[in-house]
Short mmCIF file of C-alpha atoms in Angstrom, two decimals:
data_model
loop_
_atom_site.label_atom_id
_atom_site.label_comp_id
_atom_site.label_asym_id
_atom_site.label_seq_id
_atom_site.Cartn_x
_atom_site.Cartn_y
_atom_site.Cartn_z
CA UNK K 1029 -66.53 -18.22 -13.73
CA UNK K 1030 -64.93 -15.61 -12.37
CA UNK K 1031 -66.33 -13.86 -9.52
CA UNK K 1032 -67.11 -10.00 -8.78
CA UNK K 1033 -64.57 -8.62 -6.17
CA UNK K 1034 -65.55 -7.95 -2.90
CA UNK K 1035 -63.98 -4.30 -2.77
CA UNK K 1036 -66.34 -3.67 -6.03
CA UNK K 1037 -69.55 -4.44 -4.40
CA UNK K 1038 -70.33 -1.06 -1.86
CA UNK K 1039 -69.68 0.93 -4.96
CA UNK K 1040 -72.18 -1.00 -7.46
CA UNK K 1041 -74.82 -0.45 -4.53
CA UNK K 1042 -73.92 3.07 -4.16
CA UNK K 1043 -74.61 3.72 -8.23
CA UNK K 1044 -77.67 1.44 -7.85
CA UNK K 1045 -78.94 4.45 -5.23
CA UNK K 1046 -78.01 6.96 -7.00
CA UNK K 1047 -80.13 5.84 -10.36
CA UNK K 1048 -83.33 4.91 -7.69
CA UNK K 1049 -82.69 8.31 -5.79
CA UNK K 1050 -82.93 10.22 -9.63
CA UNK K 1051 -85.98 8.75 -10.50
CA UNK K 1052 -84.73 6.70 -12.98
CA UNK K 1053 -87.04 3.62 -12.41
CA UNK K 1054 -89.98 5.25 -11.58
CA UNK K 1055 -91.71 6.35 -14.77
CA UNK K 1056 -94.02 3.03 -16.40
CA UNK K 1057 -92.26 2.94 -19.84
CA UNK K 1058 -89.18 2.26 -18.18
CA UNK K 1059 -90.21 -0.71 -15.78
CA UNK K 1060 -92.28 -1.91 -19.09
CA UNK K 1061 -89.23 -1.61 -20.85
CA UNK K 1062 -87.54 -4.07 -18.72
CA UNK K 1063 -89.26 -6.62 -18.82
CA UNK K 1064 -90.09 -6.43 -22.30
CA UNK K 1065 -86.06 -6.66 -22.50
CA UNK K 1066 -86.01 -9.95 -20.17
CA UNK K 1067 -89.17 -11.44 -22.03
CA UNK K 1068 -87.07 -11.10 -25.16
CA UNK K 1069 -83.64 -12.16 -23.85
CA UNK K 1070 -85.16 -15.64 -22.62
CA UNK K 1071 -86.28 -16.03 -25.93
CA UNK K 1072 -83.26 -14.93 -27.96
CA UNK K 1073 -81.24 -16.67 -25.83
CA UNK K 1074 -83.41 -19.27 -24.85
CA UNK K 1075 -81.42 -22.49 -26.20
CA UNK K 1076 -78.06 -21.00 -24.18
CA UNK K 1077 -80.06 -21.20 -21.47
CA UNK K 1078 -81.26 -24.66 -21.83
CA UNK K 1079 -77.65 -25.82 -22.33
CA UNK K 1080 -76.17 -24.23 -18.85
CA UNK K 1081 -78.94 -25.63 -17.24
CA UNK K 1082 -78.37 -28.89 -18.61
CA UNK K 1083 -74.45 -28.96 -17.33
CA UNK K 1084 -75.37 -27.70 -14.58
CA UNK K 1085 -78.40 -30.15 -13.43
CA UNK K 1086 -79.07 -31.77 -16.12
CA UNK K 1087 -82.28 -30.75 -17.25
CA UNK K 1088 -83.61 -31.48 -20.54
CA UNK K 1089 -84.39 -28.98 -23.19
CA UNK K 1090 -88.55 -29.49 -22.18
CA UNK K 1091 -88.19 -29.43 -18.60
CA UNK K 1092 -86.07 -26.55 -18.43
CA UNK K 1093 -88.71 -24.67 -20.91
CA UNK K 1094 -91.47 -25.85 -18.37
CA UNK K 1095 -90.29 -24.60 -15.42
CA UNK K 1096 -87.84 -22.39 -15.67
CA UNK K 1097 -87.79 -19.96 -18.94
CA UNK K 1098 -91.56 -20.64 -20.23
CA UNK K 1099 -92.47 -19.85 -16.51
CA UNK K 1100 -90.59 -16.57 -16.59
CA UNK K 1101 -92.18 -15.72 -19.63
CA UNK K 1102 -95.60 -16.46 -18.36
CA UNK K 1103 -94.96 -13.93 -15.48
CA UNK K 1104 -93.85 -11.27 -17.56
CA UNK K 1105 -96.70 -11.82 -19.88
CA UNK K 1106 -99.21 -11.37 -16.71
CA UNK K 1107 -96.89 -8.47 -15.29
CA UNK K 1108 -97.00 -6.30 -18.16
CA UNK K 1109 -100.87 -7.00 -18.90
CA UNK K 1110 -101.83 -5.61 -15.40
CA UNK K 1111 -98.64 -3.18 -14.65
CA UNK K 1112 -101.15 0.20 -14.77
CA UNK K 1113 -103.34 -1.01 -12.94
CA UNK K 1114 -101.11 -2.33 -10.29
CA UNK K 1115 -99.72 1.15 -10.33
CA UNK K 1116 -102.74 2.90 -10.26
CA UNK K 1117 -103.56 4.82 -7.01
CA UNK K 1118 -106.75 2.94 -5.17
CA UNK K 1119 -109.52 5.10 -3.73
CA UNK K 1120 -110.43 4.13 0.13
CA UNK K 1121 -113.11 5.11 2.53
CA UNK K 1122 -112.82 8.03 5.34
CA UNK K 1123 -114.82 7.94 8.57
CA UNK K 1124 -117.94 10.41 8.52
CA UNK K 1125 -116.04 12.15 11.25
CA UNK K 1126 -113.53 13.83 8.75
CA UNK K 1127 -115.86 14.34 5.69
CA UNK K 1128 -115.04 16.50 3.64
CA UNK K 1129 -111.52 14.04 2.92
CA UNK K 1130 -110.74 11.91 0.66
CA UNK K 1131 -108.07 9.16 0.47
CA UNK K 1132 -106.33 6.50 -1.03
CA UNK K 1133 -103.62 4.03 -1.76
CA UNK K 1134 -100.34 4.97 -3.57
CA UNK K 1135 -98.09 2.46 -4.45
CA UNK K 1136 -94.46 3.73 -4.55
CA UNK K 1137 -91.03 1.19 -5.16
CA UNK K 1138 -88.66 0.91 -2.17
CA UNK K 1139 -85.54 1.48 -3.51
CA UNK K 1140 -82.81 -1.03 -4.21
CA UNK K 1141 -83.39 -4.72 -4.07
CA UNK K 1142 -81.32 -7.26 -3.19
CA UNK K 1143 -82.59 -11.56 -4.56
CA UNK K 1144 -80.56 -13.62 -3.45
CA UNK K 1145 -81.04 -16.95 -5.43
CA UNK K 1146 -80.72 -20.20 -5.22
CA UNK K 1147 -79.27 -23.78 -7.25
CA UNK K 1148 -82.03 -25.45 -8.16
CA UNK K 1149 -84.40 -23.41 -10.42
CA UNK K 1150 -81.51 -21.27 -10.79
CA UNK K 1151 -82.79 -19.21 -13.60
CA UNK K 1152 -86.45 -19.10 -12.63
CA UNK K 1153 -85.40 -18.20 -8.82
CA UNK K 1154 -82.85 -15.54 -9.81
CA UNK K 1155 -85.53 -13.75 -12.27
CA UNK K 1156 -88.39 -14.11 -11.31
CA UNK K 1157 -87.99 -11.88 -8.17
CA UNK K 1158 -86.65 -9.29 -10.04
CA UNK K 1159 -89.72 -9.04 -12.44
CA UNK K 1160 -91.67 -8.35 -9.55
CA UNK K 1161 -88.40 -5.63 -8.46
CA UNK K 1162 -88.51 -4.09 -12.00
CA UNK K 1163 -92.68 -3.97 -12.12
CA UNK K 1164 -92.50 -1.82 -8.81
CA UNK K 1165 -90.08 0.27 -9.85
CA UNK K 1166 -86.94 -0.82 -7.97
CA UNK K 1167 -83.20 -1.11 -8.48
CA UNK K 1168 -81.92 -4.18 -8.16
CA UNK K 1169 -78.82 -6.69 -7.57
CA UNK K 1170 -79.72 -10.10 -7.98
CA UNK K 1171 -76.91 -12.94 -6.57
CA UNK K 1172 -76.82 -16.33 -8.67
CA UNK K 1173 -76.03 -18.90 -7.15
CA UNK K 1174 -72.64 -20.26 -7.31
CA UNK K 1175 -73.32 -24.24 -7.35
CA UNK K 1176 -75.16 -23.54 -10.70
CA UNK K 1177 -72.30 -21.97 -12.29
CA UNK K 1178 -72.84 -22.60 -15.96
CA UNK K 1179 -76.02 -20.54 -15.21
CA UNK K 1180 -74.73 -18.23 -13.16
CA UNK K 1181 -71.86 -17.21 -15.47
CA UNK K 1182 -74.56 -16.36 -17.83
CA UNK K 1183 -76.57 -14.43 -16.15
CA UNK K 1184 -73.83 -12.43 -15.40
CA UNK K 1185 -73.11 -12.31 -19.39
CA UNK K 1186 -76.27 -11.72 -20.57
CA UNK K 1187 -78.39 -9.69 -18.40
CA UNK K 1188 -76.70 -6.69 -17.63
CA UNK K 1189 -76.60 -6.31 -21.26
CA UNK K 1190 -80.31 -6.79 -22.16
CA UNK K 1191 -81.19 -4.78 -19.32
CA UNK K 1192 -80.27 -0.99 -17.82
CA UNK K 1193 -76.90 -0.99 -16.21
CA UNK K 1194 -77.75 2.12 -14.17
CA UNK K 1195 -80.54 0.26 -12.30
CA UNK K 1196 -79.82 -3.77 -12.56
CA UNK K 1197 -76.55 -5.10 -11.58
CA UNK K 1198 -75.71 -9.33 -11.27
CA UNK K 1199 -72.75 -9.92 -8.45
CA UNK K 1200 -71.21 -13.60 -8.94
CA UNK K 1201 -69.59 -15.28 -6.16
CA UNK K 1202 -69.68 -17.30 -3.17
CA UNK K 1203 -69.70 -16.57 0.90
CA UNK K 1204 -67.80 -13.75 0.61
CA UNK K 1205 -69.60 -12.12 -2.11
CA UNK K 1206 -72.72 -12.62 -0.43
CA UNK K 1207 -71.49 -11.55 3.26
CA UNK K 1208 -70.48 -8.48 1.46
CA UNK K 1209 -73.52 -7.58 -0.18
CA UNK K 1210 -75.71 -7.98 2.83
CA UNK K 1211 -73.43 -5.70 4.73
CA UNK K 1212 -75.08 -3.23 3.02
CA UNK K 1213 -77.88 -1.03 3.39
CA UNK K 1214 -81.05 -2.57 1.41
CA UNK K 1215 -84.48 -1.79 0.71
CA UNK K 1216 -85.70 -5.42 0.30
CA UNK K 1217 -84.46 -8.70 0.65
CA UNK K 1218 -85.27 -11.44 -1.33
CA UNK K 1219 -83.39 -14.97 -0.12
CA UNK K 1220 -84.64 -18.35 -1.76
CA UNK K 1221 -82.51 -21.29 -0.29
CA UNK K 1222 -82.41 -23.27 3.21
CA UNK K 1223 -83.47 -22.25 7.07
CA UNK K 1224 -79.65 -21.95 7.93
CA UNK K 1225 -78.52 -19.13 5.68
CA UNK K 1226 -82.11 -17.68 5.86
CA UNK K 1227 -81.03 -17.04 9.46
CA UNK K 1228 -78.11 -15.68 8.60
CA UNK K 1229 -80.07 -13.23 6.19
CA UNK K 1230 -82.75 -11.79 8.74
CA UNK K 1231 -79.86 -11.14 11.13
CA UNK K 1232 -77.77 -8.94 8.62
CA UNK K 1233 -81.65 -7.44 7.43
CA UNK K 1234 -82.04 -6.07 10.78
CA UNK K 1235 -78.74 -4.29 11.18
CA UNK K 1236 -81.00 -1.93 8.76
CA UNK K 1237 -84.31 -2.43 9.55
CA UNK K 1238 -84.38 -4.29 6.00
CA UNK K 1239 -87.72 -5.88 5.01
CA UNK K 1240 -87.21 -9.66 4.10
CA UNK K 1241 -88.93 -12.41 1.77
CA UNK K 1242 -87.68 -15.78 3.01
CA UNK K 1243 -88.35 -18.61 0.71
CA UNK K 1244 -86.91 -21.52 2.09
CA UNK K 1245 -88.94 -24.96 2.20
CA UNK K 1246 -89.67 -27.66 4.45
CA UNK K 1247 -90.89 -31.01 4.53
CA UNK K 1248 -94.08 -30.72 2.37
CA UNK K 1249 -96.48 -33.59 3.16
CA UNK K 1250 -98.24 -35.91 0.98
CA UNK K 1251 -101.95 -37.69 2.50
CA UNK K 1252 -103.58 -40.81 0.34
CA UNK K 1253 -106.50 -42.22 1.60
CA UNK K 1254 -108.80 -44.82 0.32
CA UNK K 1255 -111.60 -42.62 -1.54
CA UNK K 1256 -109.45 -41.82 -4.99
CA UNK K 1257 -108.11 -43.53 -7.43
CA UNK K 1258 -104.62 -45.49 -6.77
CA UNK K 1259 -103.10 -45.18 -10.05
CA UNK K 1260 -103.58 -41.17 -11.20
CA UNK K 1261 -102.47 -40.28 -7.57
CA UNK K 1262 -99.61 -42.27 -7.96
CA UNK K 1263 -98.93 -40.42 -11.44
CA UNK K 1264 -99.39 -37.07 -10.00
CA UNK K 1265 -97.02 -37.75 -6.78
CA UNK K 1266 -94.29 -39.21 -9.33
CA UNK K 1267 -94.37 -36.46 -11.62
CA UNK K 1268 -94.58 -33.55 -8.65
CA UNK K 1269 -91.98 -35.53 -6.91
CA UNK K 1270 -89.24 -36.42 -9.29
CA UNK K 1271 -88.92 -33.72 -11.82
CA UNK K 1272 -85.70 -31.95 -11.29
CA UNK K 1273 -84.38 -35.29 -9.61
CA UNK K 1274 -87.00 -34.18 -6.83
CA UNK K 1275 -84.66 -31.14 -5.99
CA UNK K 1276 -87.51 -28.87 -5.75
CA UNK K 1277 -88.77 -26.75 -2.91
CA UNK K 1278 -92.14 -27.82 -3.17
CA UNK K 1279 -91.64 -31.23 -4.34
CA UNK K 1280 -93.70 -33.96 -1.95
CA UNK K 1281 -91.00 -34.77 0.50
CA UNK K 1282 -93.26 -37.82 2.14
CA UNK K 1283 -96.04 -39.81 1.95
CA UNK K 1284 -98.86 -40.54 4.69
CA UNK K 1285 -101.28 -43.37 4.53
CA UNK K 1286 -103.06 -46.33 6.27
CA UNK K 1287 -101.14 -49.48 5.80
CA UNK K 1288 -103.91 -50.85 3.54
CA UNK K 1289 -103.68 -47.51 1.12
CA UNK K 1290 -99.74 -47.46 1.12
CA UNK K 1291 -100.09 -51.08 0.19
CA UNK K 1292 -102.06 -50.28 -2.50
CA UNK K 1293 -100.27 -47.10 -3.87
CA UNK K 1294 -96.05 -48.56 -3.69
CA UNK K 1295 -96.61 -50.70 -6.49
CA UNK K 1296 -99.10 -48.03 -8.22
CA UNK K 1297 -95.99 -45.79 -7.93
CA UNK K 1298 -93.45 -48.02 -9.20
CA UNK K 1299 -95.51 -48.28 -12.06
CA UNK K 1300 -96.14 -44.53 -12.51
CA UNK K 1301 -92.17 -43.98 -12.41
CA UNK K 1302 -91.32 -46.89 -15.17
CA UNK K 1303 -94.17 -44.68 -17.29
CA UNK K 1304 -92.70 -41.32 -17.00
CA UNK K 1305 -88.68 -42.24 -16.93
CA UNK K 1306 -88.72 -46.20 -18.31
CA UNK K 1307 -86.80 -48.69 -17.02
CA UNK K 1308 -83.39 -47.43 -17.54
CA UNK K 1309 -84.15 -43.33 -15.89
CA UNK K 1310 -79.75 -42.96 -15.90
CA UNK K 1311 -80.25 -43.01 -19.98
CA UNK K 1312 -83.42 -40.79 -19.76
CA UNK K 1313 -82.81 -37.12 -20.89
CA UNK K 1314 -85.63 -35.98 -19.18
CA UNK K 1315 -84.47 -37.24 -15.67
CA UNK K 1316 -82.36 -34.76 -13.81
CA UNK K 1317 -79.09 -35.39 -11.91
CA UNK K 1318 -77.65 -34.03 -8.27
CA UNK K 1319 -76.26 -30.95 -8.21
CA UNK K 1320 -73.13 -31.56 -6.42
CA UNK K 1321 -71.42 -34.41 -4.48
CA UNK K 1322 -72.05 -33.28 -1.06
CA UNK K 1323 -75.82 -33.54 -2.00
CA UNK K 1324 -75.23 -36.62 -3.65
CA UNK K 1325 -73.42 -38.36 -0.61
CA UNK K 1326 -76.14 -36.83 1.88
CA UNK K 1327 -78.92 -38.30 -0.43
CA UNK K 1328 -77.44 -41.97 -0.57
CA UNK K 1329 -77.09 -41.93 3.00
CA UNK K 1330 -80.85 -41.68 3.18
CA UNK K 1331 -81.46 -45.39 1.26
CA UNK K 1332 -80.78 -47.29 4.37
CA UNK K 1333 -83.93 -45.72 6.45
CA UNK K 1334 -86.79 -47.87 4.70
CA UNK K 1335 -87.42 -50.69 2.46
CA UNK K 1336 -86.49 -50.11 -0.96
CA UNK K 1337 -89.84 -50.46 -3.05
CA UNK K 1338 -88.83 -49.08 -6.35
CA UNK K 1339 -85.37 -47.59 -7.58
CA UNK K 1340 -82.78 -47.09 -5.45
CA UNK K 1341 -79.69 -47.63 -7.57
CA UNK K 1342 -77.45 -44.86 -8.49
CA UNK K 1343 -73.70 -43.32 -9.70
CA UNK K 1344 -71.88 -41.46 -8.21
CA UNK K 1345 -69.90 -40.39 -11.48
CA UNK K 1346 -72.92 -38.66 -12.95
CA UNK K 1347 -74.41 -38.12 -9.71
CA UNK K 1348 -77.40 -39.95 -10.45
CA UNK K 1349 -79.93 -41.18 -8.33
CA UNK K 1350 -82.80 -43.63 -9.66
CA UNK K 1351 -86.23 -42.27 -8.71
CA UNK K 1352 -86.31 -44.44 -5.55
CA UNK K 1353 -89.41 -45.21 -2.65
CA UNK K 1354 -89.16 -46.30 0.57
CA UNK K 1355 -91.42 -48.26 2.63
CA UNK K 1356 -91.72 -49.12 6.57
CA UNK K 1357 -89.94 -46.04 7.14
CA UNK K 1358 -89.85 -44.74 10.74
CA UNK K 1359 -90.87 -41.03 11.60
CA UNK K 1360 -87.55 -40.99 13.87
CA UNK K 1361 -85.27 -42.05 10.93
CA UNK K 1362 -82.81 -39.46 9.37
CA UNK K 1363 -84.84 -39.15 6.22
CA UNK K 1364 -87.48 -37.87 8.07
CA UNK K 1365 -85.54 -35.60 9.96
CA UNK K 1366 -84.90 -32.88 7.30
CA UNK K 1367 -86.26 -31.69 3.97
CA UNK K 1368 -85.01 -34.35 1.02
CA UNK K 1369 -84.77 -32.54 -1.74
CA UNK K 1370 -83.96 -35.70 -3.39
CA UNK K 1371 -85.34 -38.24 -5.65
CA UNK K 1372 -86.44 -40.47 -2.44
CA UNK K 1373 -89.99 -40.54 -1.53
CA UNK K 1374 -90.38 -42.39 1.94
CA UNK K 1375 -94.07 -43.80 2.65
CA UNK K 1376 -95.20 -43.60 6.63
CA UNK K 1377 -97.72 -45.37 7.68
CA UNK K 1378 -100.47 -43.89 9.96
CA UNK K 1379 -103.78 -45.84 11.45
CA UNK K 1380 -106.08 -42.97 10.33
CA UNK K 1381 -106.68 -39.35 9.63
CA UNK K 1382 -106.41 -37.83 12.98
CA UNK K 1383 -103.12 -39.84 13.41
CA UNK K 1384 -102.05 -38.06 10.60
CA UNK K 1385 -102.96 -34.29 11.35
CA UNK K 1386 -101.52 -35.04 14.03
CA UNK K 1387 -97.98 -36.05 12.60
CA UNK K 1388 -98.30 -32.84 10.22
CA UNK K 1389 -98.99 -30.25 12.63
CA UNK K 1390 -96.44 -31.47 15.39
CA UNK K 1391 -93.42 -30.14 13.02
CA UNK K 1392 -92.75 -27.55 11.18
CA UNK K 1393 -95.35 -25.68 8.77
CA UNK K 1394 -94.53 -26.60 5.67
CA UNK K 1395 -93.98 -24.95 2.25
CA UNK K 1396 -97.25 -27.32 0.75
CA UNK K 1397 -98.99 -29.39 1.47
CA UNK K 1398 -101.08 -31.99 -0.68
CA UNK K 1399 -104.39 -33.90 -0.03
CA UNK K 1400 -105.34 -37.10 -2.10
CA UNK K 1401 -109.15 -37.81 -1.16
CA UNK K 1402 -112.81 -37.07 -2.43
CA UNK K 1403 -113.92 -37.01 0.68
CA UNK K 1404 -115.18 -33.66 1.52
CA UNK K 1405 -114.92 -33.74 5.45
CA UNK K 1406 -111.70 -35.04 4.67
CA UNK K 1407 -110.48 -31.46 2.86
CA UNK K 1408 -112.06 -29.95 5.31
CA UNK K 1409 -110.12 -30.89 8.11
CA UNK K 1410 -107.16 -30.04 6.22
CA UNK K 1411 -108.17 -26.84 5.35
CA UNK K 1412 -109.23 -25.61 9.10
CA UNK K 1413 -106.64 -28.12 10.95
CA UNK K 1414 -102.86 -27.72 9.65
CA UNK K 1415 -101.10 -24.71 8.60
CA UNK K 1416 -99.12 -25.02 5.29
CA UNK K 1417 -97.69 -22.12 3.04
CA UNK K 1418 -100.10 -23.78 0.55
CA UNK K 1419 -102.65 -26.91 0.26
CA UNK K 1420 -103.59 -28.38 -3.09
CA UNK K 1421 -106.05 -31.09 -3.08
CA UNK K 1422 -105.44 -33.50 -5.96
CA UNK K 1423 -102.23 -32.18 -7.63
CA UNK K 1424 -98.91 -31.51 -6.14
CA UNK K 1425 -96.95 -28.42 -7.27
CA UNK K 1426 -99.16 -26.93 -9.76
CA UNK K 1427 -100.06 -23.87 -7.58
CA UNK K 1428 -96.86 -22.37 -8.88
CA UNK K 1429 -98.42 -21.86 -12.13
CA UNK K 1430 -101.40 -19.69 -10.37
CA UNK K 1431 -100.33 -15.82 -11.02
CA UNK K 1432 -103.31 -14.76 -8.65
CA UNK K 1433 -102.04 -17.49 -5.84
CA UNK K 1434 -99.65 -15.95 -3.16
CA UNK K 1435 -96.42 -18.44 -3.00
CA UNK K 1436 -94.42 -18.19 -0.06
CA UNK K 1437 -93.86 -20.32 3.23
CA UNK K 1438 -95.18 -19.92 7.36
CA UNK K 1439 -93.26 -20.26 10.01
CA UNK K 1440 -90.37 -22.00 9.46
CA UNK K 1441 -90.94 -22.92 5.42
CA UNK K 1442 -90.64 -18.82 5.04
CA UNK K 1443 -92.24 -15.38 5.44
CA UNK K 1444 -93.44 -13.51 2.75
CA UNK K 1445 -95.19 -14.17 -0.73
CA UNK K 1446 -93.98 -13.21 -4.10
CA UNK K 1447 -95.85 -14.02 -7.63
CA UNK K 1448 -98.46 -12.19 -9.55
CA UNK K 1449 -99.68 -8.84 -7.82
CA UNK K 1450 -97.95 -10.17 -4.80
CA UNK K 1451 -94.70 -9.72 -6.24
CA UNK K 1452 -95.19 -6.06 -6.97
CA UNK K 1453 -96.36 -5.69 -3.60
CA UNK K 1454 -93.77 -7.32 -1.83
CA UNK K 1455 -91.25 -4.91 -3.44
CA UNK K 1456 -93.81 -1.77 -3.26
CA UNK K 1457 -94.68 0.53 -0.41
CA UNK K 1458 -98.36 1.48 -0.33
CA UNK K 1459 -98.28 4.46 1.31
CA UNK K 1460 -101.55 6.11 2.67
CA UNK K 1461 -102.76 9.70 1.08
CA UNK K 1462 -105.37 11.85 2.64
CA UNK K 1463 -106.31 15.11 1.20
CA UNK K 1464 -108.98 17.50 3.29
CA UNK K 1465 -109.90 21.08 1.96
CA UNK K 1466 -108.51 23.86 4.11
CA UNK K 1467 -111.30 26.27 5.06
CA UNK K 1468 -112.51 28.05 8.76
CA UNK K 1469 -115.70 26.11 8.09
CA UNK K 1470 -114.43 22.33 7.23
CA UNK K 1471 -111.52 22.56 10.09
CA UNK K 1472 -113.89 23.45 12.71
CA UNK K 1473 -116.09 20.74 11.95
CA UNK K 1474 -112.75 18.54 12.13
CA UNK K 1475 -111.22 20.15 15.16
CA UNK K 1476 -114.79 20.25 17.09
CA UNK K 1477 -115.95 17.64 19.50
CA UNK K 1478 -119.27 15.84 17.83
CA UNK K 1479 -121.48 16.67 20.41
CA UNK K 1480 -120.68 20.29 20.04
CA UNK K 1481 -120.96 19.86 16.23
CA UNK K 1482 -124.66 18.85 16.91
CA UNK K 1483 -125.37 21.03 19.02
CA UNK K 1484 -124.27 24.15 16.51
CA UNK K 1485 -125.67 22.24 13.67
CA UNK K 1486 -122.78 22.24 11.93
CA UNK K 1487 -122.54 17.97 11.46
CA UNK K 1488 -125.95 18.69 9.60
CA UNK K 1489 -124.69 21.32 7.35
CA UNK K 1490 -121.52 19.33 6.90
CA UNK K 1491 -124.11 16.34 5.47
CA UNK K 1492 -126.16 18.49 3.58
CA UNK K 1493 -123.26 19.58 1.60
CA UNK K 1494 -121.93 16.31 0.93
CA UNK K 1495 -125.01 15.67 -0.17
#
């Protein structure tokens, strides 16, 4: 793939003003336009994008319709079903004290966009930010990511193309690409990928002043306890945890229990894994493989920190990696030292629920987290107790799929929330509009102090008008 040259880059974000600053964008045909243009292209082109996502991670032809292109589609679907309303200016209260006023709520885009995506939904994470970009009105550059470069490349081929050149613009590359685009002056800032660079981001964002939507993960937690049944909570974990070869931002990264549950719920998970991927997942065109080999030899490093319960064989030719669990692991042991993002699920054993809230909110906040138990106190605690970007009770992951659910992390997992409504407003300025007759009469009943209003009677006459 080749990439776009550095010297290129100030002068496709200089066009991308120009078409914002002319109004371009702004008009609701065109933004509908758009994404009626996208919604088609992953349609039209929908088995090309299957394929580079299949070299690239090895997705199957289902999974990559699942969560990548059918998801896109879904979003546009709900975008373009609630765009003018979105748009539509919203009507707010005044205090008595300035009657006659009125007021409201104008939503108005920002400018030009940068996403920023990354490898391992790398078609879903480049687009889906910039359907929220398009819906508000924006310009936009969107950055694939270069360790997904089957899908990257066509990005670059396809959507600039399908879409307006004047106002979207794909720039392929690496470090240098990237360094280069955020030395320019942005609107927004939309980075999906790791705490490291995500640093790296918010310091070039405030060189500007540049707003920022920081997607970038964590160790998302996993609690089992006695009151729900063993074998569908081991289904659910398996399937939240491996798809994508568990290389998913929100994927459970770890498992808490009592000894007696986790005893219960290893070989309930074995079992769930030989129903979903067989006996033989390096054969299985539905399992996933590791994006590159760094990731890969990071990964198998991690096999040594437990007791191997199920899987735990692998290639490093394919870069494949069985779906593998871990018992007896050790809180201080490397695999619980930093997200996964991995097909290894590590089990840690706690005496009880306060042991455990208290092993969740002594790190990070993470991205999700998930709650296996009918117990209602139980949820409760949960709810009120920890901090999490989100908290699903019963199902991991699925909270994706909720348009009218902000998604986006706290504290370290992220700042900012994209998705739904949230995306337009996370790429939208809702600027405040009050409007007040000009008369003698109604500015010196703004201008005077209330008790002298009283006193002349003018607060009265004021209400009596209104009325």
């Amino acid at each position: 793939m080749e990439y776009t040259s550095v010297d290129r880059i100030p002068g496709i974000v200089a066009g991308l003003r120009h078409t914002f600053t002319s109004g371009i964008t702004r008009p609701e045909a065109w933004r509908r336009d758009q994404l009626q243009r996208i919604r088609t292209l992953l349609i039209e082109r929908g088995p090309e994008f299957e394929a580079a996502l299949h070299q690239d991670l090895g997705k199957s032809g289902v999974e990559a319709q699942l969560t990548e292109i059918g998801f896109l589609i879904a979003e546009i679907d709900h975008a373009l079903g609630r765009l003018s309303r979105w748009m539509r200016p919203r009507r707010v209260g005044v205090p008595l004290a300035v009657l006659p006023a009125s007021a409201r709520i104008v939503p108005e885009p920002l400018g030009v966009a940068l996403v920023i995506a990354p490898w391992n939904y790398p078609l879903m994470l480049a687009l889906s930010p910039v359907i929220g970009a398009l819906a508000a009105g924006n310009a936009v550059v969107v950055k694939p990511s270069e360790l997904a470069p089957a899908t990257a490349e066509l990005i670059a081929r396809l959507v600039p193309d399908a879409l307006d050149q004047r106002a979207v613009a794909v720039v392929t590359g690496a470090v240098p690409e990237t360094t280069a685009l955020l030395a320019e002056r942005f609107d927004h800032i939309f980075y999906t990928g790791n705490g490291r660079v995500g640093r790296i981001v918010a310091r070039a964002a405030a060189e500007h002043l540049t707003p920022i939507t920081l997607e970038l993960g964590g160790k998302s937690p996993v609690y089992v306890d006695d009151s729900v049944p063993i074998a569908e909570t081991a289904r659910r974990i398996v399937w939240g945890k491996f798809m994508n070869a568990g290389q998913t931002c929100v994927a459970p990264d770890y498992v808490l229990g009592t000894p007696a549950v986790l005893t219960r719920l290893a070989p309930a998970l074995r079992d769930a894994i030989h129903e979903l991927y067989g006996s033989a997942s390096a054969a299985n065109p539905d399992y996933g493989r590791i994006i590159t080999d760094a990731q890969f030899a990071r990964l198998i490093g991690y096999l040594g920190d437990g007791e191997v319960l199920a899987g735990g064989e692998y290639d490093a030719t394919s870069r494949w990696i069985a779906p593998t669990v871990l018992g007896n692991v050790s809180p201080e042991s490397g695999v619980m030292q930093e997200e996964i993002f991995g097909p290894i699920l590590p089990l840690v054993g706690v005496p009880d629920l306060d042991a455990a809230l208290a092993f969740v909110t002594a790190r990070d906040k993470p991205l999700a987290a998930y709650v296996f138990s009918s117990t209602r106190e139980v949820r409760d605690r949960w709810e009120s107790e920890t901090s999490s970007g989100a908290l699903n009770f019963g199902i991991p992951v699925l909270h994706l799929v909720a348009h009218e659910l902000p998604f986006g992390g706290v504290g370290e997992s992220g700042t900012g929330a994209y998705h739904g409504e949230r995306s337009f407003l996370t790429f939208s300025h809702e600027k405040a509009v009050l409007s007040k007759p000009l008369s003698p009469e109604t500015l010196a009943a703004t201008i005077m102090p209330p008790f002298t209003r009283n006193k002349a009677g003018l607060a009265r006459g004021g209400m009596r008008r209104l009325l």
